[in-house]
CSV table of C-alpha atoms and ligand atoms in Angstrom, one decimal:
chain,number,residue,atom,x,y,z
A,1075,UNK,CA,-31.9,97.5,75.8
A,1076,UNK,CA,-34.6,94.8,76.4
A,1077,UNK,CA,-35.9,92.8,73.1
A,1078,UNK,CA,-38.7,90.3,73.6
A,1079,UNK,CA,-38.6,87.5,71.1
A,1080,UNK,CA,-40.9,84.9,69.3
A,1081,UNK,CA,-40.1,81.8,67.8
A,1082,UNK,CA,-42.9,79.8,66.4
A,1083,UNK,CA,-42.2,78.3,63.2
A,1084,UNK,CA,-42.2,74.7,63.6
A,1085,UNK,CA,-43.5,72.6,67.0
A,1086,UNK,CA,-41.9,74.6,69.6
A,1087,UNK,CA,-43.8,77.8,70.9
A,1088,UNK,CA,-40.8,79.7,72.7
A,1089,UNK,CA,-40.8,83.4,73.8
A,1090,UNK,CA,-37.7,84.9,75.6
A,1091,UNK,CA,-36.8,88.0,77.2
A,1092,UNK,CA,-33.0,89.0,76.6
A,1093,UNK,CA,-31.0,92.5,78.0
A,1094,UNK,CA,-28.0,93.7,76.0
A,1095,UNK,CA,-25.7,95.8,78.6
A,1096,UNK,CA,-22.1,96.9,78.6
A,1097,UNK,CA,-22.0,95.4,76.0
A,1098,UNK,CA,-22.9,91.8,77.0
A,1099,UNK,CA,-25.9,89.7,75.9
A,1100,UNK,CA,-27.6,88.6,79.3
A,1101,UNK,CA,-31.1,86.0,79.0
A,1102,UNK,CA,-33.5,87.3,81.1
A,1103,UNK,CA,-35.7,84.4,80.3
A,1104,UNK,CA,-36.5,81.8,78.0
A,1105,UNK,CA,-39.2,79.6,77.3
A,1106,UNK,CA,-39.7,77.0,75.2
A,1107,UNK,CA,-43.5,75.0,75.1
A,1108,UNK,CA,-42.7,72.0,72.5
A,1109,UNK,CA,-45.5,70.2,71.1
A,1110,UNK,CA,-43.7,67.1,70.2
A,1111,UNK,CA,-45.9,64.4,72.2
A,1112,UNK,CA,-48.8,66.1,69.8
A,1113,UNK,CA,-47.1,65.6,66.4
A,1114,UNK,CA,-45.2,62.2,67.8
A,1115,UNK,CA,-48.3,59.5,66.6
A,1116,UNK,CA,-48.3,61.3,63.3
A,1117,UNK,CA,-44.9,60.4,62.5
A,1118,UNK,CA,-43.7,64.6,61.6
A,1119,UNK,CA,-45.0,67.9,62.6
A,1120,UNK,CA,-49.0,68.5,61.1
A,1121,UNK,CA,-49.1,72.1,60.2
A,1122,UNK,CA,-52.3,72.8,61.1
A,1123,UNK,CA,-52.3,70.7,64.7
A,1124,UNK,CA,-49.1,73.3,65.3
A,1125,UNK,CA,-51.2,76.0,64.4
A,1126,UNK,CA,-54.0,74.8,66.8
A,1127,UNK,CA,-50.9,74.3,69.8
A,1128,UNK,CA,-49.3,77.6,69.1
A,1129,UNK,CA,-52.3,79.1,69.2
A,1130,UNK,CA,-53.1,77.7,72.6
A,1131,UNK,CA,-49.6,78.2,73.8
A,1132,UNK,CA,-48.3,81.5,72.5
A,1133,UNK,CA,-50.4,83.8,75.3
A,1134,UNK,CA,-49.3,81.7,78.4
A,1135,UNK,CA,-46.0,81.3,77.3
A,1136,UNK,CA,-45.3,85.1,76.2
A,1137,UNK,CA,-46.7,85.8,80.2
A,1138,UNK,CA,-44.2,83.0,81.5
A,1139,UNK,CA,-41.6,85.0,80.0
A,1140,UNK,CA,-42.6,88.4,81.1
A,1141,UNK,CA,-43.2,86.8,84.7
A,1142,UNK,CA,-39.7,85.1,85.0
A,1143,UNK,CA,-37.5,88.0,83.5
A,1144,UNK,CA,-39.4,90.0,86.2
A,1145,UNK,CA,-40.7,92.5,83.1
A,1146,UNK,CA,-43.3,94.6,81.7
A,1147,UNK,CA,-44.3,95.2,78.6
A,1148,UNK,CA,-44.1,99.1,78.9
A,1149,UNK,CA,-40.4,98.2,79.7
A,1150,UNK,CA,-39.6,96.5,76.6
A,1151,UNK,CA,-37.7,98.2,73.6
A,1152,UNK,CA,-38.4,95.7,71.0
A,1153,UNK,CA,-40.3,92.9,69.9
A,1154,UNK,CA,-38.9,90.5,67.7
A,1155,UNK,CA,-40.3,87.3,65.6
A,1156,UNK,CA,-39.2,84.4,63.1
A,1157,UNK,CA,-40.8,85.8,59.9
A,1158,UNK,CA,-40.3,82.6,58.2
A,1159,UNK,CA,-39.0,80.1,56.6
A,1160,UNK,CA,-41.1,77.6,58.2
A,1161,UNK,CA,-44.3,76.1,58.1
A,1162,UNK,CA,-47.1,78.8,57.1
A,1163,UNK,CA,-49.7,78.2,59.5
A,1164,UNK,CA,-47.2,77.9,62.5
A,1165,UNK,CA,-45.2,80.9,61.6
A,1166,UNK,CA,-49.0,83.4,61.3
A,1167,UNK,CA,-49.3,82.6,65.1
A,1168,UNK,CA,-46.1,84.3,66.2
A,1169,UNK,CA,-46.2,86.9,63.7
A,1170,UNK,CA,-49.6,88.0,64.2
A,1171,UNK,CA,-49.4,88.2,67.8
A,1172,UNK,CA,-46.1,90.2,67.4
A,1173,UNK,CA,-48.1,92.6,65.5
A,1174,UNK,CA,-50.5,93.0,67.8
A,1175,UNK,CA,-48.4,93.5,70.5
A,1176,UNK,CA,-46.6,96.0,68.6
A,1177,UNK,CA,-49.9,98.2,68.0
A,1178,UNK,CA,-50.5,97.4,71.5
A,1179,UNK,CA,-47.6,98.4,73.4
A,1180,UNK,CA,-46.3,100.7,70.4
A,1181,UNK,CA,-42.8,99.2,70.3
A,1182,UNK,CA,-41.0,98.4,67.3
A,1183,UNK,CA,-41.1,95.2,65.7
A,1184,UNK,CA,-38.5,93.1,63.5
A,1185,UNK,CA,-38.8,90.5,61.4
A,1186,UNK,CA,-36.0,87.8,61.9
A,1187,UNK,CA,-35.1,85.1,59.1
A,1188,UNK,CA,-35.4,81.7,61.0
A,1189,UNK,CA,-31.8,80.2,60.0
A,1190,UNK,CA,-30.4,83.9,61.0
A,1191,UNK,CA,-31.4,83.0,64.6
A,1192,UNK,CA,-29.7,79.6,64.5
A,1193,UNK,CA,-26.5,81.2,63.8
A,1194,UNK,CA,-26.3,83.6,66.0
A,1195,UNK,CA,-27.2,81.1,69.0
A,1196,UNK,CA,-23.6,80.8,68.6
A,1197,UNK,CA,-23.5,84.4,70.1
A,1198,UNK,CA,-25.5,84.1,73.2
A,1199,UNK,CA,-24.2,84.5,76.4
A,1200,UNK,CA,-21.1,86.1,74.7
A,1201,UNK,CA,-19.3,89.7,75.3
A,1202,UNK,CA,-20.6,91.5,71.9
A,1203,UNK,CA,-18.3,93.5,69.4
A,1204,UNK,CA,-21.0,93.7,66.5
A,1205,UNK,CA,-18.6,95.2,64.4
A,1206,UNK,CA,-16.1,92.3,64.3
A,1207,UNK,CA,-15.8,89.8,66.8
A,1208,UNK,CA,-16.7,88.4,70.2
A,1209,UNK,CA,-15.6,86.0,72.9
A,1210,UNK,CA,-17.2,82.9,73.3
A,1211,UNK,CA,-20.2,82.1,76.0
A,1212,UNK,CA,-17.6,80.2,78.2
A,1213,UNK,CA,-15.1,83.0,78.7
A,1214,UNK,CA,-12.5,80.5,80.1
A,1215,UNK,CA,-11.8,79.7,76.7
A,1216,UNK,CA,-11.0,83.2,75.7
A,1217,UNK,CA,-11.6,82.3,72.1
A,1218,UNK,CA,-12.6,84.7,69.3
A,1219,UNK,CA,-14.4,84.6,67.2
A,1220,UNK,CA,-13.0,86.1,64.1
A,1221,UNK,CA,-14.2,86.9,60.6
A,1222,UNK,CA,-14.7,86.0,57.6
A,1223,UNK,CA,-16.2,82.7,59.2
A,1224,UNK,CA,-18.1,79.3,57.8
A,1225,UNK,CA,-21.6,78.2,59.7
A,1226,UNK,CA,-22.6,74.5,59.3
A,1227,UNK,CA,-26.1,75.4,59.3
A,1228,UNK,CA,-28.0,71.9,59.8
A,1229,UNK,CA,-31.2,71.0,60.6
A,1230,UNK,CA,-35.0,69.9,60.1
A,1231,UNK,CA,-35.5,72.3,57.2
A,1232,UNK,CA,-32.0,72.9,56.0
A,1233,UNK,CA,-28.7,72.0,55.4
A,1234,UNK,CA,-26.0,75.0,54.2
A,1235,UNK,CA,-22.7,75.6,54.2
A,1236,UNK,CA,-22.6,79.8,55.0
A,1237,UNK,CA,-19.8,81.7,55.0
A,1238,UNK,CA,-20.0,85.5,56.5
A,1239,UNK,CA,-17.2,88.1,55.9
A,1240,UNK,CA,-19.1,89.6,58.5
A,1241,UNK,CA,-21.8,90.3,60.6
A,1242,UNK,CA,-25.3,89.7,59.0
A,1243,UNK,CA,-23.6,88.9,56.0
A,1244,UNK,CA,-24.5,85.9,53.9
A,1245,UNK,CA,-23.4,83.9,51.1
A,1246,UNK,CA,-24.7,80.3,51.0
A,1247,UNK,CA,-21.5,78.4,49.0
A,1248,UNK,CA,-23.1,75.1,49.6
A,1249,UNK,CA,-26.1,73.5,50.2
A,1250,UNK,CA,-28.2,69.9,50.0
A,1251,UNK,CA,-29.8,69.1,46.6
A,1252,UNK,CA,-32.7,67.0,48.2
A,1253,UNK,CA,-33.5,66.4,51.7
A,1254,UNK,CA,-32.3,68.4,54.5
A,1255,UNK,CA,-30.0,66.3,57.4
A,1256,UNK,CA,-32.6,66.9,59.9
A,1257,UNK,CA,-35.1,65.9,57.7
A,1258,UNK,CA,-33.3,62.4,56.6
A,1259,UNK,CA,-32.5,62.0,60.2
A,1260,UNK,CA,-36.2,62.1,60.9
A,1261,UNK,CA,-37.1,60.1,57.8
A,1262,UNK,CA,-34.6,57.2,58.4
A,1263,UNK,CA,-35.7,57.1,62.0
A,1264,UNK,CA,-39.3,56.5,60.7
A,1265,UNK,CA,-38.4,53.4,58.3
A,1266,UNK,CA,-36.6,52.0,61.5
A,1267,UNK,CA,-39.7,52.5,63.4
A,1268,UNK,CA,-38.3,54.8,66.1
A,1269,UNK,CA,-40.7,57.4,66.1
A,1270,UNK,CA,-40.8,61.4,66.1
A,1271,UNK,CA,-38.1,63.5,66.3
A,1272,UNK,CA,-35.8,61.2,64.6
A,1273,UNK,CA,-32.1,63.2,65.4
A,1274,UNK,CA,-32.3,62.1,69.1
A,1275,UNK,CA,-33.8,58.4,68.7
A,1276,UNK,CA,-31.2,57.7,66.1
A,1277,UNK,CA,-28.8,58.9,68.2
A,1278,UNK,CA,-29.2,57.0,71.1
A,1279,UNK,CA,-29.5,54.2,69.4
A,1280,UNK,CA,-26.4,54.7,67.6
A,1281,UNK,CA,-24.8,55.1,71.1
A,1282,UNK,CA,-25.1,51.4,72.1
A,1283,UNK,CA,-22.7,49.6,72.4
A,1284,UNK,CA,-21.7,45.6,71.9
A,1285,UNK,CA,-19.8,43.4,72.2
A,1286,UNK,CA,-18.7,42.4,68.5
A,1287,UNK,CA,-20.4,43.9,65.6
A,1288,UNK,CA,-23.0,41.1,64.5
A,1289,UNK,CA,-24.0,42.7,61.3
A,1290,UNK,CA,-22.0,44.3,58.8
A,1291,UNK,CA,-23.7,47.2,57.0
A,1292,UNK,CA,-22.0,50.0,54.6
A,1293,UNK,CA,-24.4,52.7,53.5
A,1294,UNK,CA,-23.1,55.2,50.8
A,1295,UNK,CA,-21.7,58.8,51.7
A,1296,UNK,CA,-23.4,60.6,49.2
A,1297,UNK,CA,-21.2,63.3,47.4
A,1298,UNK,CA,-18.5,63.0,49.7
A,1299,UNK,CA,-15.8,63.3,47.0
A,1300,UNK,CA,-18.2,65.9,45.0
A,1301,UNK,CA,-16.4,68.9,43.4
A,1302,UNK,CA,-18.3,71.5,45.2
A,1303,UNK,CA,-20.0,72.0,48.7
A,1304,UNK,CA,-23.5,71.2,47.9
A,1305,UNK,CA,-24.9,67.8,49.9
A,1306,UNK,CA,-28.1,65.1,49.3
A,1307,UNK,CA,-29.1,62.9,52.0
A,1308,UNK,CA,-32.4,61.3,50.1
A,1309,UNK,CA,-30.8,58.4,48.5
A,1310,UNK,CA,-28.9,57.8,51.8
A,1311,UNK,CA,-32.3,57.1,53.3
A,1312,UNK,CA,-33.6,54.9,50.2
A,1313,UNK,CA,-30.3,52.9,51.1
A,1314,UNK,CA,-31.3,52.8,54.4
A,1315,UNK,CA,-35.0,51.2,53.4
A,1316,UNK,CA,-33.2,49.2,50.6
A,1317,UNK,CA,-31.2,47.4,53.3
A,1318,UNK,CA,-34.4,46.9,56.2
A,1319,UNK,CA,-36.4,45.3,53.2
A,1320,UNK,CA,-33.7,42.9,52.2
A,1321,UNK,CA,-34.7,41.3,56.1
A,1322,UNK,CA,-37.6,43.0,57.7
A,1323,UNK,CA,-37.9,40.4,60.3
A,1324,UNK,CA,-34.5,42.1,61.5
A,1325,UNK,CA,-36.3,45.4,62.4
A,1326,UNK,CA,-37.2,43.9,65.5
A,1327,UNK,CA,-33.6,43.0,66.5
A,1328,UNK,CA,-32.0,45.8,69.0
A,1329,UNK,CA,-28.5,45.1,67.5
A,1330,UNK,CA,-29.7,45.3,64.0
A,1331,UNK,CA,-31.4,48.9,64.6
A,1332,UNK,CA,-28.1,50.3,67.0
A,1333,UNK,CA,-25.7,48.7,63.7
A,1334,UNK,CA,-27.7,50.5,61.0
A,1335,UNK,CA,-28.6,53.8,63.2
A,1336,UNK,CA,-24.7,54.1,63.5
A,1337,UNK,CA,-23.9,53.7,60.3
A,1338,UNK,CA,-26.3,56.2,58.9
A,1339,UNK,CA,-25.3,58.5,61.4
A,1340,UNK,CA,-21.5,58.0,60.8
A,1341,UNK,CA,-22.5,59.0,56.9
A,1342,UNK,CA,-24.4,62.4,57.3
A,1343,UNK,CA,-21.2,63.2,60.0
A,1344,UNK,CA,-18.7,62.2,58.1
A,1345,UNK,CA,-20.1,64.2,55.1
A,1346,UNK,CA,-21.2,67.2,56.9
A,1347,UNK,CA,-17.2,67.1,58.2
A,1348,UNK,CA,-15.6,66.5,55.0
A,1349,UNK,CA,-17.4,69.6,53.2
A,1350,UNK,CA,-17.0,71.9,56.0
A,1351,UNK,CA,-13.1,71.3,56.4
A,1352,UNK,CA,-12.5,71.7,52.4
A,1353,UNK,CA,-14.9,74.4,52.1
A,1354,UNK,CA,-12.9,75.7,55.2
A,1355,UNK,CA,-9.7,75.4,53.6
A,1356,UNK,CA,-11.2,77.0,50.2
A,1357,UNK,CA,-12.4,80.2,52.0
A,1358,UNK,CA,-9.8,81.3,54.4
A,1359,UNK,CA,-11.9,81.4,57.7
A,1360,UNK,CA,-10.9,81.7,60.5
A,1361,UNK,CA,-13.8,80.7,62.5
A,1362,UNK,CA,-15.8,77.4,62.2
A,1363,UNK,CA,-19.5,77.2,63.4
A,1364,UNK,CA,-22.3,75.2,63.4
A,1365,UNK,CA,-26.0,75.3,64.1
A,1366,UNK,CA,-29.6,74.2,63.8
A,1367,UNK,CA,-31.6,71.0,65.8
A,1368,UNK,CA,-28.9,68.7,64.6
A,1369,UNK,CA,-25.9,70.4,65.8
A,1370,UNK,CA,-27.2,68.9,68.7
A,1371,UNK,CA,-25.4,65.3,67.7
A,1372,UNK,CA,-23.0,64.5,69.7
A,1373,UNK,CA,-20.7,62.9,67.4
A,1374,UNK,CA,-21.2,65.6,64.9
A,1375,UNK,CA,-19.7,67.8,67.6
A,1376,UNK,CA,-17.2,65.4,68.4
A,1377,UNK,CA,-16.0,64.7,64.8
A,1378,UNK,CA,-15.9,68.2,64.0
A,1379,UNK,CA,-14.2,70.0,66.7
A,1380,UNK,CA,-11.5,67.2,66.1
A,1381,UNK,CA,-11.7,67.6,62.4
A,1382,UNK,CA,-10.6,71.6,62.6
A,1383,UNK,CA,-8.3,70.3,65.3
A,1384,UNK,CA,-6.3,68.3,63.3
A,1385,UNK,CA,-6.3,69.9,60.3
A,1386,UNK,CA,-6.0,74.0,61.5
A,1387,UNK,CA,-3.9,75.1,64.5
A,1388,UNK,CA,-5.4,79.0,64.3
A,1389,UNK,CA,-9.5,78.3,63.5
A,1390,UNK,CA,-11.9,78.6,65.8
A,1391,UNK,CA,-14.8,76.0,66.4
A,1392,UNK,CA,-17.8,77.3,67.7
A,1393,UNK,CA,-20.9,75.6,68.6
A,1394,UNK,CA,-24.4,76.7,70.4
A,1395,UNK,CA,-25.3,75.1,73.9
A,1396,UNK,CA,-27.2,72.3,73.8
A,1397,UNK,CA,-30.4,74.3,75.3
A,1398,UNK,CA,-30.1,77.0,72.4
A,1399,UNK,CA,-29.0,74.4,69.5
A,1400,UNK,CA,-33.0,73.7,68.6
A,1401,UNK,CA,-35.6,76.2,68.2
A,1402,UNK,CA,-35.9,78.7,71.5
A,1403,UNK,CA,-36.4,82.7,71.1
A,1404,UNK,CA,-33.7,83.7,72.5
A,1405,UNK,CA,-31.5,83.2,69.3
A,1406,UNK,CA,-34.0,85.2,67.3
A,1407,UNK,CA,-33.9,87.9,70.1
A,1408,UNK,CA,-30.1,88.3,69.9
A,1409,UNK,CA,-30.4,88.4,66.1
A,1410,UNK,CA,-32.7,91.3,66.6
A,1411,UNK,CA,-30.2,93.2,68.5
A,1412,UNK,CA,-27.7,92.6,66.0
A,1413,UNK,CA,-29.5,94.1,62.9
A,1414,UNK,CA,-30.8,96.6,65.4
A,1415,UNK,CA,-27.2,97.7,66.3
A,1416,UNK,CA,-26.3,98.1,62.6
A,1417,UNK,CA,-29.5,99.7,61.6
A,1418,UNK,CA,-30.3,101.9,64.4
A,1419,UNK,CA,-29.1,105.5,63.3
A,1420,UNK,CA,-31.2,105.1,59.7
A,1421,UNK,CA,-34.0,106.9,59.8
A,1422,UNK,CA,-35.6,104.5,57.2
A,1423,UNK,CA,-35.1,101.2,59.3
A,1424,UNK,CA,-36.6,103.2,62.4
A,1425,UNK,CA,-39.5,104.3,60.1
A,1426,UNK,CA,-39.9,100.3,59.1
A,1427,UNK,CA,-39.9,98.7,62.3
A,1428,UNK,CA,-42.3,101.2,63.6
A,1429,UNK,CA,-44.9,100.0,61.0
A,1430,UNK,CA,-43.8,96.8,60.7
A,1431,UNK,CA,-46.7,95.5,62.7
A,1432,UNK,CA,-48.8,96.5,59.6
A,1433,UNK,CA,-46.2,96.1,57.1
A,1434,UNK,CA,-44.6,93.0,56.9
A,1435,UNK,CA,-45.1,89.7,55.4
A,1436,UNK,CA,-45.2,86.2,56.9
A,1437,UNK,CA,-42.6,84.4,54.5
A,1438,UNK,CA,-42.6,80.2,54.3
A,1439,UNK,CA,-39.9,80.0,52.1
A,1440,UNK,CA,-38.2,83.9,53.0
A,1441,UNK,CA,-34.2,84.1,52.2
A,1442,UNK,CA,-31.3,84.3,53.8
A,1443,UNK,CA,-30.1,87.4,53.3
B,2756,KG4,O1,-33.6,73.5,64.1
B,2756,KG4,P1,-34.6,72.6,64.5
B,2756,KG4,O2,-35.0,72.5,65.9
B,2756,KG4,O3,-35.9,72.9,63.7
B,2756,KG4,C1,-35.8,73.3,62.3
B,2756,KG4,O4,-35.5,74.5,62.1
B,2756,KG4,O5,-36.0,72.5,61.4
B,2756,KG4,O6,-34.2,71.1,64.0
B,2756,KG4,C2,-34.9,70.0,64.2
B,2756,KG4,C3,-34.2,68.8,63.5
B,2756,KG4,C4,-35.1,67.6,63.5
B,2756,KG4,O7,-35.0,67.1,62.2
B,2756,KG4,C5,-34.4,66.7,64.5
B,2756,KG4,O8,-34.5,65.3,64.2
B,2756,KG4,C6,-33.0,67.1,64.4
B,2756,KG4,O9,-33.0,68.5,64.3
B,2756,KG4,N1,-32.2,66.8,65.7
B,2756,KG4,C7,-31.1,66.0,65.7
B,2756,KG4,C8,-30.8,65.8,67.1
B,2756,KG4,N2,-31.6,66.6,67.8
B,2756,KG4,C9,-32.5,67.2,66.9
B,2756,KG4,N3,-30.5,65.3,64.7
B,2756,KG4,C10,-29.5,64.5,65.0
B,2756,KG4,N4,-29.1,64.4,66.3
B,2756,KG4,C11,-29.7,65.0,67.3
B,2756,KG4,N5,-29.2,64.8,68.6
B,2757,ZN,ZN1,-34.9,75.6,63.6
């Protein structure tokens, strides 16, 4: 079966082309056009200037795709798009030419929930069971990946702890009360004057290293000890402006910036860790995943695979590959397949997605569900 998918719901206009055979998810191609140097001088993404790039993206990179998986469009079984969340304007550019293609080629379409295709990242590149399990991309590990399961879901938009007895099954048990990591990742990085995105600058500032710690600096770890699994990273960031206004003459010191970028990084980590261990604990999984632009932290990698190390022997911890832990199409492509394997044999769901380039809605603020 060959899916095509879309992804344009923030500053990245990505289309992919992905085969499911023998059971195996293979990426026939993937392209990814980000429009960061656009939104950079502005400090954060400008919905309508992502609008305008998507718009002069989507065509060229949708024939990239076709081109490199060495496809046609006859040839494809279904087309796939992020129906939302995401920014409204972005998100119309993707789904609209979905639906046209759809008329076009008359091939099914299906609408896929944004934070859906972040978790299941986690799947590509692995041998498929969609009724229970699979093995992980890197089959030297020979893990599995076994339900009921937790998803770290993290990044510019959102922050939730999920836990799924199984596939395509949601219950959101936790989730931030304010600003989303990503989002105080980008925020924080702005005060400090490192530019757009924030995740990465903060990050590699954060990395360097010294000789002995000139400044000391303690930021809070908001909730950490809170009795349930919800997070709030916007008075982490008024901390972090709190402490640069106390001596703005240090924003210009190197030191100063790598001392406070690792501090605030060490916060949101050791938070996100803390929540997902106890929230692993309460629910029995046996799998532990993350996902979303700012699973792409190293140390939050780090400190969490050594987190379930030392406190599981039997859990699983799963992560995307760096290339498919931001936005790219080939998650929401594999998420297709999925729904389209447990849906397939309904008449109903075949009706749907054969009018769904007529039928179905462009959602900003569209549910996990
Ligand atoms: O998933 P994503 O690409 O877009 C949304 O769905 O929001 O996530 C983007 C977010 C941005 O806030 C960016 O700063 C953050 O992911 N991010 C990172 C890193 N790389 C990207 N945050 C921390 N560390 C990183 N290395
Ligand atoms: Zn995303």
């Amino acid at each position: 079966m060959l899916i095509l998918g879309i992804e344009t719901s923030c500053d990245e206009t990505a289309c992919a082309i992905v085969r499911s055979c023998d059971n195996r998810f293979e990426v026939l191609s993937s392209v990814v056009s980000s429009q960061i140097k656009f939104h950079a001088p502005w400090g954060g993404v400008v919905p309508n200037l992502a609008a305008r790039k998507h718009l002069e993206n989507i065509l060229p990179v949708i024939q990239k795709a076709l081109k490199k998986a060495r496809i046609a469009p006859k040839d494809i079984d279904l087309v796939a798009v992020t129906q939302g969340p995401g920014l409204i304007p972005a998100l119309l550019v993707g789904t609209q030419t979905a639906k046209a293609f759809s008329y076009l080629w008359q091939k099914p379409l299906l609408g896929i929930h944004h934070i859906e295709g972040h978790i299941y990242a986690n799947f590509i590149g692995g041998k498929i069971d969609v009724s229970s399990k699979i093995q992980s991309p890197k089959s030297k590990q020979k893990t599995t990946l076994n339900f009921p399961l937790l998803c770290l879901v993290v990044s510019g938009g959102h922050t939730q702890l999920v836990f799924m007895k199984k596939h395509l099954h949601y219950e959101i048990i936790g989730q931030t009360v304010d600003d989303a990591a990503g989002e105080a990742f980008d925020k924080v990085a702005r005060i400090l004057g490192l530019g757009y995105p924030g995740g990465p600058a903060i990050a590699q500032k954060a990395k360097l290293k010294m000789k002995n710690e000139k400044f000391k600096i303690k930021l809070p770890r908001p909730m950490l000890n809170s009795n349930n699994f919800n997070f709030s990273f916007s008075g982490l960031k008024t901390a972090v402006l709190y402490e640069t206004q106390k001596h703005p003459q240090l924003l210009k010191n190197n030191e100063y910036i790598a001392t406070i970028s690792r501090e605030f990084q060490q916060s949101v980590v050791e938070v996100l860790v803390k929540k997902t261990i106890a929230a692993a604990k309460k629910y029995g999984v046996k799998t532990i995943m993350l996902a979303g632009g700012v699973s792409a932290n190293k140390e939050l990698r780090r400190q969490l695979t050594q987190s379930v190390r030392k406190n599981f022997s039997d859990i699983a911890c799963q992560m995307p590959r760096a290339e498919y832990s931001l936005d790219n199409a080939v998650m929401i492509a594999l998420a297709a397949f999925f729904r389209w394997e447990k849906n397939k044999e309904k008449k109903t769901f075949q009706n749907k997605i054969k009018n769904n380039w007529k039928n179905f809605d462009t959602q900003s603020n569209l549910t996990l569900k």
